[in-house]
Amino acid sequence: MVSLHLMSSAVQNSAELSRYFVPLLLVNLSGLVVLVGLIAFNTVRLIRQYLRHRAGARLTLRMVLMFVVISLAPVGVVYYYSFSFLQGGIRCLVRCADR
């Protein structure tokens, strides 16, 4: 979270933080890669347990699927408004540049 906040500040042309943008970007990307790796590892492990009929695997799979379905609505709303905000900012920049 601190890294994302510093990146946001660096993007806003802060002279002291702009030199840290690339290292912060690399830290955030490495964190994302680790997170995706952990999710993939745990998903493969859960599928193997389900196929081997381990105790609790069906319940765990149902809970994971319910969590994914329930989390799609808020993620979709945040994505929609973030995309609209960015698109509006880009349109404003294009209009201002044309003048």
CSV table of C-alpha atoms in Angstrom, one decimal:
chain,number,residue,atom,x,y,z
A,1,MET,CA,0.0,0.0,0.0
A,2,VAL,CA,2.8,2.4,0.8
A,3,SER,CA,4.5,1.6,-2.5
A,4,LEU,CA,1.2,2.3,-4.4
A,5,HIS,CA,0.8,5.6,-2.6
A,6,LEU,CA,4.4,6.6,-3.4
A,7,MET,CA,3.8,5.6,-7.0
A,8,SER,CA,0.7,7.8,-7.2
A,9,SER,CA,2.7,10.7,-5.8
A,10,ALA,CA,5.5,10.1,-8.2
A,11,VAL,CA,3.1,10.2,-11.2
A,12,GLN,CA,1.9,13.6,-10.1
A,13,ASN,CA,5.3,15.1,-11.1
A,14,SER,CA,6.8,15.3,-7.6
A,15,ALA,CA,10.4,16.1,-8.2
A,16,GLU,CA,11.7,14.1,-5.3
A,17,LEU,CA,9.7,11.0,-5.9
A,18,SER,CA,9.8,10.9,-9.7
A,19,ARG,CA,13.2,9.2,-9.6
A,20,TYR,CA,11.7,6.4,-7.6
A,21,PHE,CA,9.0,5.6,-10.0
A,22,VAL,CA,10.7,2.7,-11.9
A,23,PRO,CA,11.9,1.0,-8.7
A,24,LEU,CA,8.4,1.4,-7.2
A,25,LEU,CA,6.9,0.0,-10.4
A,26,LEU,CA,9.2,-3.0,-10.2
A,27,VAL,CA,8.3,-3.6,-6.5
A,28,ASN,CA,4.6,-3.5,-7.3
A,29,LEU,CA,5.0,-5.8,-10.4
A,30,SER,CA,7.0,-8.3,-8.4
A,31,GLY,CA,4.3,-8.3,-5.7
A,32,LEU,CA,1.7,-8.9,-8.3
A,33,VAL,CA,3.7,-11.8,-9.8
A,34,VAL,CA,4.0,-13.3,-6.3
A,35,LEU,CA,0.3,-12.9,-5.7
A,36,VAL,CA,-0.7,-14.5,-9.0
A,37,GLY,CA,1.8,-17.3,-8.4
A,38,LEU,CA,0.2,-18.0,-5.0
A,39,ILE,CA,-3.3,-18.0,-6.4
A,40,ALA,CA,-2.3,-20.3,-9.2
A,41,PHE,CA,-0.5,-22.7,-6.8
A,42,ASN,CA,-3.4,-22.8,-4.4
A,43,THR,CA,-5.9,-23.3,-7.2
A,44,VAL,CA,-3.9,-26.2,-8.6
A,45,ARG,CA,-3.6,-27.7,-5.1
A,46,LEU,CA,-7.4,-27.4,-4.5
A,47,ILE,CA,-8.2,-29.0,-7.9
A,48,ARG,CA,-5.9,-31.9,-7.1
A,49,GLN,CA,-7.5,-32.4,-3.7
A,50,TYR,CA,-10.9,-32.3,-5.3
A,51,LEU,CA,-10.0,-34.9,-7.9
A,52,ARG,CA,-8.5,-37.1,-5.2
A,53,HIS,CA,-11.8,-36.8,-3.1
A,54,ARG,CA,-10.0,-35.4,-0.1
A,55,ALA,CA,-12.1,-34.5,2.9
A,56,GLY,CA,-13.3,-30.9,2.8
A,57,ALA,CA,-12.2,-30.3,-0.8
A,58,ARG,CA,-15.8,-29.9,-2.2
A,59,LEU,CA,-16.7,-27.5,0.6
A,60,THR,CA,-13.6,-25.5,0.0
A,61,LEU,CA,-14.2,-25.4,-3.7
A,62,ARG,CA,-17.8,-24.2,-3.2
A,63,MET,CA,-16.6,-21.5,-0.9
A,64,VAL,CA,-13.9,-20.3,-3.3
A,65,LEU,CA,-16.4,-20.2,-6.1
A,66,MET,CA,-19.0,-18.3,-4.0
A,67,PHE,CA,-16.3,-15.8,-3.0
A,68,VAL,CA,-15.3,-15.2,-6.7
A,69,VAL,CA,-18.9,-14.7,-7.7
A,70,ILE,CA,-19.7,-12.4,-4.8
A,71,SER,CA,-16.5,-10.3,-5.5
A,72,LEU,CA,-17.2,-9.8,-9.2
A,73,ALA,CA,-19.9,-7.1,-8.6
A,74,PRO,CA,-17.8,-4.7,-6.5
A,75,VAL,CA,-14.8,-5.2,-8.7
A,76,GLY,CA,-16.9,-4.5,-11.8
A,77,VAL,CA,-18.3,-1.3,-10.3
A,78,VAL,CA,-14.8,-0.1,-9.3
A,79,TYR,CA,-13.4,-1.0,-12.8
A,80,TYR,CA,-16.3,0.8,-14.6
A,81,TYR,CA,-15.9,4.1,-12.6
A,82,SER,CA,-12.1,4.0,-12.8
A,83,PHE,CA,-12.2,3.4,-16.5
A,84,SER,CA,-14.7,6.3,-16.9
A,85,PHE,CA,-12.5,8.6,-14.8
A,86,LEU,CA,-9.4,7.8,-16.8
A,87,GLN,CA,-11.2,8.1,-20.1
A,88,GLY,CA,-12.6,11.5,-19.0
A,89,GLY,CA,-9.1,12.7,-18.0
A,90,ILE,CA,-7.7,11.6,-21.4
A,91,ARG,CA,-10.4,13.4,-23.3
A,92,CYS,CA,-9.7,16.5,-21.3
A,93,LEU,CA,-6.0,16.3,-22.1
A,94,VAL,CA,-6.8,15.9,-25.8
A,95,ARG,CA,-9.2,18.8,-25.8
A,96,CYS,CA,-6.7,21.0,-24.0
A,97,ALA,CA,-3.9,20.1,-26.3
A,98,ASP,CA,-6.0,21.0,-29.4
A,99,ARG,CA,-6.6,24.5,-28.2
